[in-house]
mmCIF file of C-alpha atoms and ligand atoms in Angstrom:
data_model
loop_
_atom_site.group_PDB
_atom_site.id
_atom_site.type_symbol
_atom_site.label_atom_id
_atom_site.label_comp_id
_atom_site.label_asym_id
_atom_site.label_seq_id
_atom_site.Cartn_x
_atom_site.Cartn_y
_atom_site.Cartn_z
ATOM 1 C CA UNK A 1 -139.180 -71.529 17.558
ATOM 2 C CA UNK A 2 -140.201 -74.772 16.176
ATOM 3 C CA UNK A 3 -138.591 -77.145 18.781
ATOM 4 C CA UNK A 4 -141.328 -78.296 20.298
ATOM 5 C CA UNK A 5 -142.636 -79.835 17.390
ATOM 6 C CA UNK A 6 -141.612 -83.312 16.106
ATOM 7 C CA UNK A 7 -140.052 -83.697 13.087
ATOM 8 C CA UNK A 8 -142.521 -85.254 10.972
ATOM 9 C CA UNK A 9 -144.036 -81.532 11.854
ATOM 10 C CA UNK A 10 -141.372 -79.882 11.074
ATOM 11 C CA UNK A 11 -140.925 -81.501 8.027
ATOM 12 C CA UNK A 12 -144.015 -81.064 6.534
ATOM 13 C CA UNK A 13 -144.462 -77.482 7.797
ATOM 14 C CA UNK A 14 -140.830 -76.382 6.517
ATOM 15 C CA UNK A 15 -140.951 -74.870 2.590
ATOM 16 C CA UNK A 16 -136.937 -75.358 2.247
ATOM 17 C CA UNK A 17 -136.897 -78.693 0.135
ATOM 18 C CA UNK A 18 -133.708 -79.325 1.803
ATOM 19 C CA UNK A 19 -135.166 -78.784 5.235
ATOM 20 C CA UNK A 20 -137.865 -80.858 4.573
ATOM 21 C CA UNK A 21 -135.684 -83.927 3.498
ATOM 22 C CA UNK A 22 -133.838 -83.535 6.450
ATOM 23 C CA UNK A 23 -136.405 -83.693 9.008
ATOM 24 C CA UNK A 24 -137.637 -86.489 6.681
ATOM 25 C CA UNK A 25 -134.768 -88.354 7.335
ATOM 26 C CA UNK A 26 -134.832 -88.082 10.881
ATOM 27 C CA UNK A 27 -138.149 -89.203 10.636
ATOM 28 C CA UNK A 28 -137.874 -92.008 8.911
ATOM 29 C CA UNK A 29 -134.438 -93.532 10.143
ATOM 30 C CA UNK A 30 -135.311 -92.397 14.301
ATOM 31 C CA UNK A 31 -132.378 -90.523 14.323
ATOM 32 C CA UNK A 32 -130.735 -86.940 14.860
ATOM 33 C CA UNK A 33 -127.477 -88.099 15.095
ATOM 34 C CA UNK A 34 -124.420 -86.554 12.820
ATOM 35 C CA UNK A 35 -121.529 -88.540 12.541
ATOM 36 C CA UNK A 36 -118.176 -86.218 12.785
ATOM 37 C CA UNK A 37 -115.836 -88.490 10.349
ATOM 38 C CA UNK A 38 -112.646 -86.770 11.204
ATOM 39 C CA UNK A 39 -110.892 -89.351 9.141
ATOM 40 C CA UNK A 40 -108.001 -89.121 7.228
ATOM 41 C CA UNK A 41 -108.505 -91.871 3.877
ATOM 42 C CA UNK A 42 -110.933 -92.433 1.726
ATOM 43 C CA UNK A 43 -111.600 -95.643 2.692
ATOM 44 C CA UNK A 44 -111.599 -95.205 6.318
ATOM 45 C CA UNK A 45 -114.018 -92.613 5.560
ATOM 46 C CA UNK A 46 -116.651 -94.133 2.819
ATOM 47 C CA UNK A 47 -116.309 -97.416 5.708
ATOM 48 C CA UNK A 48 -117.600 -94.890 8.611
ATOM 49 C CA UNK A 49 -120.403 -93.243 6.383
ATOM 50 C CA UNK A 50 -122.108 -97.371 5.980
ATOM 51 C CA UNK A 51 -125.056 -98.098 8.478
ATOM 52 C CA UNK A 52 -128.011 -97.505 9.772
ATOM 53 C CA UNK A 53 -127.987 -95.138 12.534
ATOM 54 C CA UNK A 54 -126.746 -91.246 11.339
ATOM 55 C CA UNK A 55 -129.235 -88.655 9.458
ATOM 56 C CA UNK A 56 -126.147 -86.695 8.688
ATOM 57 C CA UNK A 57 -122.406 -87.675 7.705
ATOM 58 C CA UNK A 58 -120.085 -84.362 8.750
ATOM 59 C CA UNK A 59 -116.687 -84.954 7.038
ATOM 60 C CA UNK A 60 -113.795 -82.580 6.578
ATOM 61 C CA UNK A 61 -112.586 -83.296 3.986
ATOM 62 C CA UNK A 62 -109.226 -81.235 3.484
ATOM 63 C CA UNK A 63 -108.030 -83.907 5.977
ATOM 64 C CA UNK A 64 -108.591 -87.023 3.518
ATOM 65 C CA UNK A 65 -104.684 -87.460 1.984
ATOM 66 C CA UNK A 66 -105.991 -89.253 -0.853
ATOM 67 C CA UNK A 67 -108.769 -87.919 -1.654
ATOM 68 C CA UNK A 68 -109.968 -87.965 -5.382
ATOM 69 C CA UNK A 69 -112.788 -88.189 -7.832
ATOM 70 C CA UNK A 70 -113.693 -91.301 -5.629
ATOM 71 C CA UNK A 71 -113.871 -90.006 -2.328
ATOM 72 C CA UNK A 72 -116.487 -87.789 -3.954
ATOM 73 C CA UNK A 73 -117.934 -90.451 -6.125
ATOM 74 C CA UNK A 74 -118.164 -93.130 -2.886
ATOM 75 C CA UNK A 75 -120.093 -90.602 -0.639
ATOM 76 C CA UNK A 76 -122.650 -89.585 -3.549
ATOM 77 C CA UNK A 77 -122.949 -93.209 -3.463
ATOM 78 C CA UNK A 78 -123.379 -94.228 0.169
ATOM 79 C CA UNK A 79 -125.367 -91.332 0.662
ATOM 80 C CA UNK A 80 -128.200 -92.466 -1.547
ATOM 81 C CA UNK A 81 -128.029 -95.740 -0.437
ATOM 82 C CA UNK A 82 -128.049 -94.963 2.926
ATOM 83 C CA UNK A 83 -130.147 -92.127 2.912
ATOM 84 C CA UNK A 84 -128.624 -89.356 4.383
ATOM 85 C CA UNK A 85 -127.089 -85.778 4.046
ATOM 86 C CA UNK A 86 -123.568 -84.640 3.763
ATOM 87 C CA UNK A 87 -122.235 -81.748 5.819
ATOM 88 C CA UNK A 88 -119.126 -80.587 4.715
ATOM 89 C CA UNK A 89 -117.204 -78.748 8.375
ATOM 90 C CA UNK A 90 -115.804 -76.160 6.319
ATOM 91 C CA UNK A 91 -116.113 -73.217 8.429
ATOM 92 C CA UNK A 92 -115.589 -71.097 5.793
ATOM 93 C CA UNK A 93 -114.727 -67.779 6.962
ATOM 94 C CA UNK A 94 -113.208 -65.200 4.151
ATOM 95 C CA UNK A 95 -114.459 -62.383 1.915
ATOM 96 C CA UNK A 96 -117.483 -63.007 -0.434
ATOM 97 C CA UNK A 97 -115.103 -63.495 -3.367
ATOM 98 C CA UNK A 98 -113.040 -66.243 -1.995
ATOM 99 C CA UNK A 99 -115.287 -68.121 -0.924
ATOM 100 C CA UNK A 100 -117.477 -68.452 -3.552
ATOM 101 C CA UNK A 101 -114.074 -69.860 -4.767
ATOM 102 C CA UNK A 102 -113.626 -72.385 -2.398
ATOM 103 C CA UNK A 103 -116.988 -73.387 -1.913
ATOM 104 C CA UNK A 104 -117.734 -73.708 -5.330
ATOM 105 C CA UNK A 105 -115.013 -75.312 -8.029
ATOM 106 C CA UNK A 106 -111.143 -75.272 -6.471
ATOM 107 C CA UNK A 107 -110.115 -78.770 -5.600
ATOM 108 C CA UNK A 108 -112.609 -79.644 -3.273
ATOM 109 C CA UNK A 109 -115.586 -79.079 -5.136
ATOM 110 C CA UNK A 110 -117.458 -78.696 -2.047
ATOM 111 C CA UNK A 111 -120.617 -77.748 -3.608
ATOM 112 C CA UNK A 112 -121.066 -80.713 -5.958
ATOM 113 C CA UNK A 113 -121.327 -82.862 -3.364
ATOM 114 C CA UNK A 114 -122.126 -81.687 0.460
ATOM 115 C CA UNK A 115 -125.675 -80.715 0.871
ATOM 116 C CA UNK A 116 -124.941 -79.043 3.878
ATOM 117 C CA UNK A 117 -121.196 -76.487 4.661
ATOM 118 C CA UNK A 118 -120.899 -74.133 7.874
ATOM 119 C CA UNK A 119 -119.640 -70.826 8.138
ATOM 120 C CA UNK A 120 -118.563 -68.210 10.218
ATOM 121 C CA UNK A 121 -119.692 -64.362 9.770
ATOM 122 C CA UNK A 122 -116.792 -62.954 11.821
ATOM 123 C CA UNK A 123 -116.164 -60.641 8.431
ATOM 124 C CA UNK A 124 -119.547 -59.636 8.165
ATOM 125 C CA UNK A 125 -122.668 -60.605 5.625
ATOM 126 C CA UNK A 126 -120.490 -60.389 2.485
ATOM 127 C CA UNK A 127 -120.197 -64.234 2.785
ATOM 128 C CA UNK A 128 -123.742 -64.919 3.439
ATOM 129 C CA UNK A 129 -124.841 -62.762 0.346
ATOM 130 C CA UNK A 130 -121.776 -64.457 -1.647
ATOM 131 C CA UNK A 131 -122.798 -67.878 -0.823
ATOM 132 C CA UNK A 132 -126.411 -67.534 -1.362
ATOM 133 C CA UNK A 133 -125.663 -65.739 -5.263
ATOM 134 C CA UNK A 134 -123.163 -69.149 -5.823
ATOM 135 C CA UNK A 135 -126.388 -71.702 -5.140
ATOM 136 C CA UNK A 136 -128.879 -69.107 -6.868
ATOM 137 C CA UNK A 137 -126.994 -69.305 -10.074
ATOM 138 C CA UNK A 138 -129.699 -70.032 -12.876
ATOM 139 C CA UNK A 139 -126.565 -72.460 -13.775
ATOM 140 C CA UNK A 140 -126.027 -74.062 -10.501
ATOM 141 C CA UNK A 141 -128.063 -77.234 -10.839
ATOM 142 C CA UNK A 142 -128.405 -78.110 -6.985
ATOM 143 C CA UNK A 143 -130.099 -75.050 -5.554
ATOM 144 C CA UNK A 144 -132.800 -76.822 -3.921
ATOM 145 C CA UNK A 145 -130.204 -79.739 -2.114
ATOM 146 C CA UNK A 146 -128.117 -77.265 -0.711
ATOM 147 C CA UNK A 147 -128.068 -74.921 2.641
ATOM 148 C CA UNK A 148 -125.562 -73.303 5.044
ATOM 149 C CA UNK A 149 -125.400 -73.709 8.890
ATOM 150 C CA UNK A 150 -124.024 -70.388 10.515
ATOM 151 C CA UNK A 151 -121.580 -71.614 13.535
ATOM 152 C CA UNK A 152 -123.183 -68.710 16.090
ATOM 153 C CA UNK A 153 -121.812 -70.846 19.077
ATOM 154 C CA UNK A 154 -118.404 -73.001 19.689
ATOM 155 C CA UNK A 155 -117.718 -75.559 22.021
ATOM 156 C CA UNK A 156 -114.249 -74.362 22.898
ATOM 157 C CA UNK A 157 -113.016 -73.276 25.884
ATOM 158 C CA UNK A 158 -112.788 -69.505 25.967
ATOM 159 C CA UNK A 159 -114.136 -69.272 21.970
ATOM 160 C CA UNK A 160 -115.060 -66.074 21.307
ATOM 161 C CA UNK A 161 -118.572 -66.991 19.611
ATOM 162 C CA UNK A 162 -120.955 -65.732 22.207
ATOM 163 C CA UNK A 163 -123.634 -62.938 23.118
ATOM 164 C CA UNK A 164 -123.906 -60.022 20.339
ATOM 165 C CA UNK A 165 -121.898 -61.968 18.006
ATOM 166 C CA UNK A 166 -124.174 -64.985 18.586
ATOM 167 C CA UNK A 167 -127.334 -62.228 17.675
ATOM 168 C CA UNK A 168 -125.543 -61.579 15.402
ATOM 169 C CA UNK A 169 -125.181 -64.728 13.665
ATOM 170 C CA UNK A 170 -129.273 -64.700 14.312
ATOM 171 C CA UNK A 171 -130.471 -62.006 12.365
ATOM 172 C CA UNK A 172 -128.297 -62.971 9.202
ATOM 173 C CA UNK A 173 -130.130 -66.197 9.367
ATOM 174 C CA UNK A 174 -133.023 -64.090 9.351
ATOM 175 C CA UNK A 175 -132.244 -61.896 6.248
ATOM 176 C CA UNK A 176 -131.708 -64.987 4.259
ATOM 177 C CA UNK A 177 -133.712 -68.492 5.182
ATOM 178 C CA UNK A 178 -134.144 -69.823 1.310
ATOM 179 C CA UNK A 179 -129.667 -70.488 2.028
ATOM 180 C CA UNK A 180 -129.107 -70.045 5.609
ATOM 181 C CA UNK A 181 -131.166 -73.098 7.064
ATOM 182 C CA UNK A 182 -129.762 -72.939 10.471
ATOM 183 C CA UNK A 183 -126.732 -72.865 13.034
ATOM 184 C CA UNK A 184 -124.082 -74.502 14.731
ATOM 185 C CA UNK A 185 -124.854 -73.552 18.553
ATOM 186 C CA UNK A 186 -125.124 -74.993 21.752
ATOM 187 C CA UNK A 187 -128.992 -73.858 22.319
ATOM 188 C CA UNK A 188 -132.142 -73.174 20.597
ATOM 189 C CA UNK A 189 -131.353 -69.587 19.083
ATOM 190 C CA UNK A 190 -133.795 -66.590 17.603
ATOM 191 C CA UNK A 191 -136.581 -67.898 20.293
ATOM 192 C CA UNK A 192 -138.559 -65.146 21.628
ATOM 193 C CA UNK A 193 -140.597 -67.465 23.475
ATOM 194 C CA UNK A 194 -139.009 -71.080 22.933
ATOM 195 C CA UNK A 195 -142.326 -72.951 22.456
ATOM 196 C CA UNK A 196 -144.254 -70.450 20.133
ATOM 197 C CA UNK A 197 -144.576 -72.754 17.374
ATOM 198 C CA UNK A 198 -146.983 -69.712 15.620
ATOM 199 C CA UNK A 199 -143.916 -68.061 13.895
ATOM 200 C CA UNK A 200 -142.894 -68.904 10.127
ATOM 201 C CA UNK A 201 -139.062 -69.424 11.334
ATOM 202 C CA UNK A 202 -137.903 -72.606 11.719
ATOM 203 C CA UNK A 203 -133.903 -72.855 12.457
ATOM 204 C CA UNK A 204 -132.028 -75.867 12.581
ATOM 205 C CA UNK A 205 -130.067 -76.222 15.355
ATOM 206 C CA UNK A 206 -126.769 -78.746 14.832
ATOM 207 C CA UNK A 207 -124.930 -79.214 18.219
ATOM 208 C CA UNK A 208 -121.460 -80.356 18.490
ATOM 209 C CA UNK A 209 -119.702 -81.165 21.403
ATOM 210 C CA UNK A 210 -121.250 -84.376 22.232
ATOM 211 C CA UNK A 211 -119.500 -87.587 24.084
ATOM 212 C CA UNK A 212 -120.955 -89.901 26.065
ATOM 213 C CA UNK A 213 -117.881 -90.929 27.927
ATOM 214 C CA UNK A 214 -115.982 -87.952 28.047
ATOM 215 C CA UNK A 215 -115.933 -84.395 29.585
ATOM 216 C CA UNK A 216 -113.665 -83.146 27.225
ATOM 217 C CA UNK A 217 -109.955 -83.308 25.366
ATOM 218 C CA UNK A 218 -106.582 -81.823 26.354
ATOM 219 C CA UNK A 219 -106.812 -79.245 23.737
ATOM 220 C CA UNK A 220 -109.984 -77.446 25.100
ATOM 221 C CA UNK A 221 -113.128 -79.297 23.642
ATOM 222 C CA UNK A 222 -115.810 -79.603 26.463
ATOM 223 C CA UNK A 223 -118.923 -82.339 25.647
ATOM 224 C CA UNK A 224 -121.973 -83.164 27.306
ATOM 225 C CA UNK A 225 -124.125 -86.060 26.504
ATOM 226 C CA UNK A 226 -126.938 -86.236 23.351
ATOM 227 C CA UNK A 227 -129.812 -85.707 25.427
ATOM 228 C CA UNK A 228 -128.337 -83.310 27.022
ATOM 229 C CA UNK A 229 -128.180 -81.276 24.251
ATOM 230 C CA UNK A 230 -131.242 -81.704 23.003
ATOM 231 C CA UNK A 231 -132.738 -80.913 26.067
ATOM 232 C CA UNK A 232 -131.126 -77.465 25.571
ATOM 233 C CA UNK A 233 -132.350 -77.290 22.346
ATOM 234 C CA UNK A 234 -130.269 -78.898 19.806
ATOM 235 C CA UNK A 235 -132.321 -80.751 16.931
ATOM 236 C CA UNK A 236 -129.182 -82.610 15.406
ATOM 237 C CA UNK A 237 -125.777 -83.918 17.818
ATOM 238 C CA UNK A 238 -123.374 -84.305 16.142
ATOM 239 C CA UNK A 239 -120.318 -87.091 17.742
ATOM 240 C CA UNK A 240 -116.808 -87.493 16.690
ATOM 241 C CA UNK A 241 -114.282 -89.453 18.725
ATOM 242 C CA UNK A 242 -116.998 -90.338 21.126
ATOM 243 C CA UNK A 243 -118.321 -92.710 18.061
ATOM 244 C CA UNK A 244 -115.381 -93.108 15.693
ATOM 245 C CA UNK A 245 -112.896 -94.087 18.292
ATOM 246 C CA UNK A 246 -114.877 -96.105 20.950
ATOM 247 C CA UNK A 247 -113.712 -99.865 20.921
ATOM 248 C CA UNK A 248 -117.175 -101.016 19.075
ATOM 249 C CA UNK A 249 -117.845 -98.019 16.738
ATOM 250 C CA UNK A 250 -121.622 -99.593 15.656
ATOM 251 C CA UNK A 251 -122.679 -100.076 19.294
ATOM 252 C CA UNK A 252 -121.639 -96.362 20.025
ATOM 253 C CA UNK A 253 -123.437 -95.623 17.500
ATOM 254 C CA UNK A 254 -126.664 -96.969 17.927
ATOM 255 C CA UNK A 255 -126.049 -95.964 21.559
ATOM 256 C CA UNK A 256 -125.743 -91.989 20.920
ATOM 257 C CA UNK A 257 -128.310 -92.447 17.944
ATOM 258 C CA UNK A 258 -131.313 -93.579 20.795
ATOM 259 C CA UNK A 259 -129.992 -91.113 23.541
ATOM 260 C CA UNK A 260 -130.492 -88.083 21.279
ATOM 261 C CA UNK A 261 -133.602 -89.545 19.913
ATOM 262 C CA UNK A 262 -134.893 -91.142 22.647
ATOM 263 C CA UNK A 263 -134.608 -87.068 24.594
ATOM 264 C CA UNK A 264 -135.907 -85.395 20.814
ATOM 265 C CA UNK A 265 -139.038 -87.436 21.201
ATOM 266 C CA UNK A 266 -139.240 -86.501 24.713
ATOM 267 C CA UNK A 267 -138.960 -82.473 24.243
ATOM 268 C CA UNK A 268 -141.770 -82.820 21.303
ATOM 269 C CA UNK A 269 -144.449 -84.819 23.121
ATOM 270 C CA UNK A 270 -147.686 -83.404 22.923
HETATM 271 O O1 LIG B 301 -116.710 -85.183 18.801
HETATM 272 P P1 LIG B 301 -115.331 -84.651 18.476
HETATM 273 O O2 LIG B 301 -114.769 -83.767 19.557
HETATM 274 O O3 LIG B 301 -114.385 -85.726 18.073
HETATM 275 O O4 LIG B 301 -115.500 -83.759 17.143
HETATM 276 C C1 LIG B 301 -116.237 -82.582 17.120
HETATM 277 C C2 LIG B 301 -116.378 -82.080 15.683
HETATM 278 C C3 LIG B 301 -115.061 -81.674 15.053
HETATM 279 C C4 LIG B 301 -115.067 -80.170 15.170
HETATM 280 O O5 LIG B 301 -114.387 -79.565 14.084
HETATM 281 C C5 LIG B 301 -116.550 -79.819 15.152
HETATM 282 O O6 LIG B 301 -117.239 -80.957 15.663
HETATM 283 N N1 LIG B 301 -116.947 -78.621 15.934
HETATM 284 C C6 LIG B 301 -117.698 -77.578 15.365
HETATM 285 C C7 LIG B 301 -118.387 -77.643 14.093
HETATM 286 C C8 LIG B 301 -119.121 -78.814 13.682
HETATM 287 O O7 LIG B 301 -118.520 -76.674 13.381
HETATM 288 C C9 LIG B 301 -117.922 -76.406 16.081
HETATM 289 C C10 LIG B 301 -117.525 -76.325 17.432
HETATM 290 O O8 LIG B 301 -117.784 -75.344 18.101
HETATM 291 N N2 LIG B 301 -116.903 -77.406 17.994
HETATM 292 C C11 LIG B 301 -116.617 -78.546 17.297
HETATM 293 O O9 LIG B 301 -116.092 -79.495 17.886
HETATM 294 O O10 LIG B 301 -115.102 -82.067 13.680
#
């Protein structure tokens, strides 16, 4: 594993030009925060993804009502300008053919705009192999700005994500690093010893989950703090309602932003 270096590291030692940009990012704006922008207009949503603090915007954006060629054209937009990735919470989850479908064309046209989508393996490596032929296309133009986080881990009460589905999850990561650049997990995964920085492998860990105020919701989510979770392992944390629905949303922010840091810089001190 790779955790225990800092990102600059990580960055320059990564060869996935996405991966690199990422940790770049982090670098750069002192922050491993995602925002979850579980928002439901366009404008609500372009207003959350302004600002200095997040090196990731997570949207999902089947809940936007409106949304239209400028909800994608407004987060190409603030993305640039703000420098930082989209990850699109997809979870897609069906057969290789359909969801080449849905990830790439269909009404969503996830692909032409989120640099990052999740997805879950529960029907096997068909989707992995069908997701990594889409962005390998010698006509897909975006190859090198786009990866996939495998959700190996949930945060759900009694989710069925765990132990030899979580290895799972692992060694298809494995097969295919140039597409699969990491995981949505609770933990550092596919360590064999967690500070042997010696191995080629470097998987992003995204944690969700995360609320500084909160234990959890009524309908099963459970949270623990940023720091916590990067003390576990996570490299991004990625905050929802903890952020989006405190009473100052920029103060949370910047709050969440320098606890996950703050702990980051912390767990890669030489
Ligand atoms: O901070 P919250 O609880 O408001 O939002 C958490 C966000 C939501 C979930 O759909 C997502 O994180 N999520 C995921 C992801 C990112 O894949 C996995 C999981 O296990 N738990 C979880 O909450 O947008």
């Amino acid at each position: 594993s790779k955790s225990s270096l800092t990102s600059a590291k990580r960055g320059e030692l990564n060869t996935h030009p996405l991966v690199k940009r990422l940790f770049d990012i982090a670098e750069t704006k002192l922050s491993n925060l995602v925002i979850s922008a579980d928002l439901t207009d366009t404008r609500s949503l372009l207003e959350c993804a302004r600002g200095p603090y997040i090196a990731v915007f997570k949207t999902h954006i089947d809940l936007v009502s409106d949304f239209s060629e400028d909800t994608v054209q407004g987060l190409k937009e603030i993305s640039k300008e703000h420098n930082f990735l989209i990850f699109e919470d997809r979870k897609l989850v069906d057969i290789g053919h359909t969801v080449q479908k849905q990830y790439h064309g269909g009404s969503l046209r996830i692909s032409e705009w989120a640099h990052i989508v999740n997805l879950s393996v529960l029907g096997g490596d068909g989707i992995v192999e069908a997701l990594t032929q889409t962005i390998e296309d010698p006509g897909f133009t975006h190859r090198d700005e786009r990866g996939f986080l495998i959700l190996a881990e949930m945060t759900s009460r009694g989710n069925l994500a765990t132990g030899s589905y979580t290895e799972k999850c692992v060694e298809m990561v494995r097969k295919c690093p140039r597409s699969m650049i990491g995981f949505v997990a609770t933990q550092a995964l596919g360590d064999v010893a967690p500070s042997d920085a010696s191995s080629d492998e470097d998987f992003v860990i995204f944690t969700t989950g995360i609320n500084m105020a909160s234990k959890g919701d009524k309908l099963g989510q459970q949270y623990q703090t940023p720091a916590a979770a990067v003390r576990r392992g996570a490299d991004f944390v990625i905050a929802g309602r903890g952020i989006y629905g405190a009473a100052d949303p920029v103060e949370a922010a910047k709050a969440y932003q320098k606890d996950g840091w703050d702990a980051y810089r912390e767990r890669t001190k030489s």
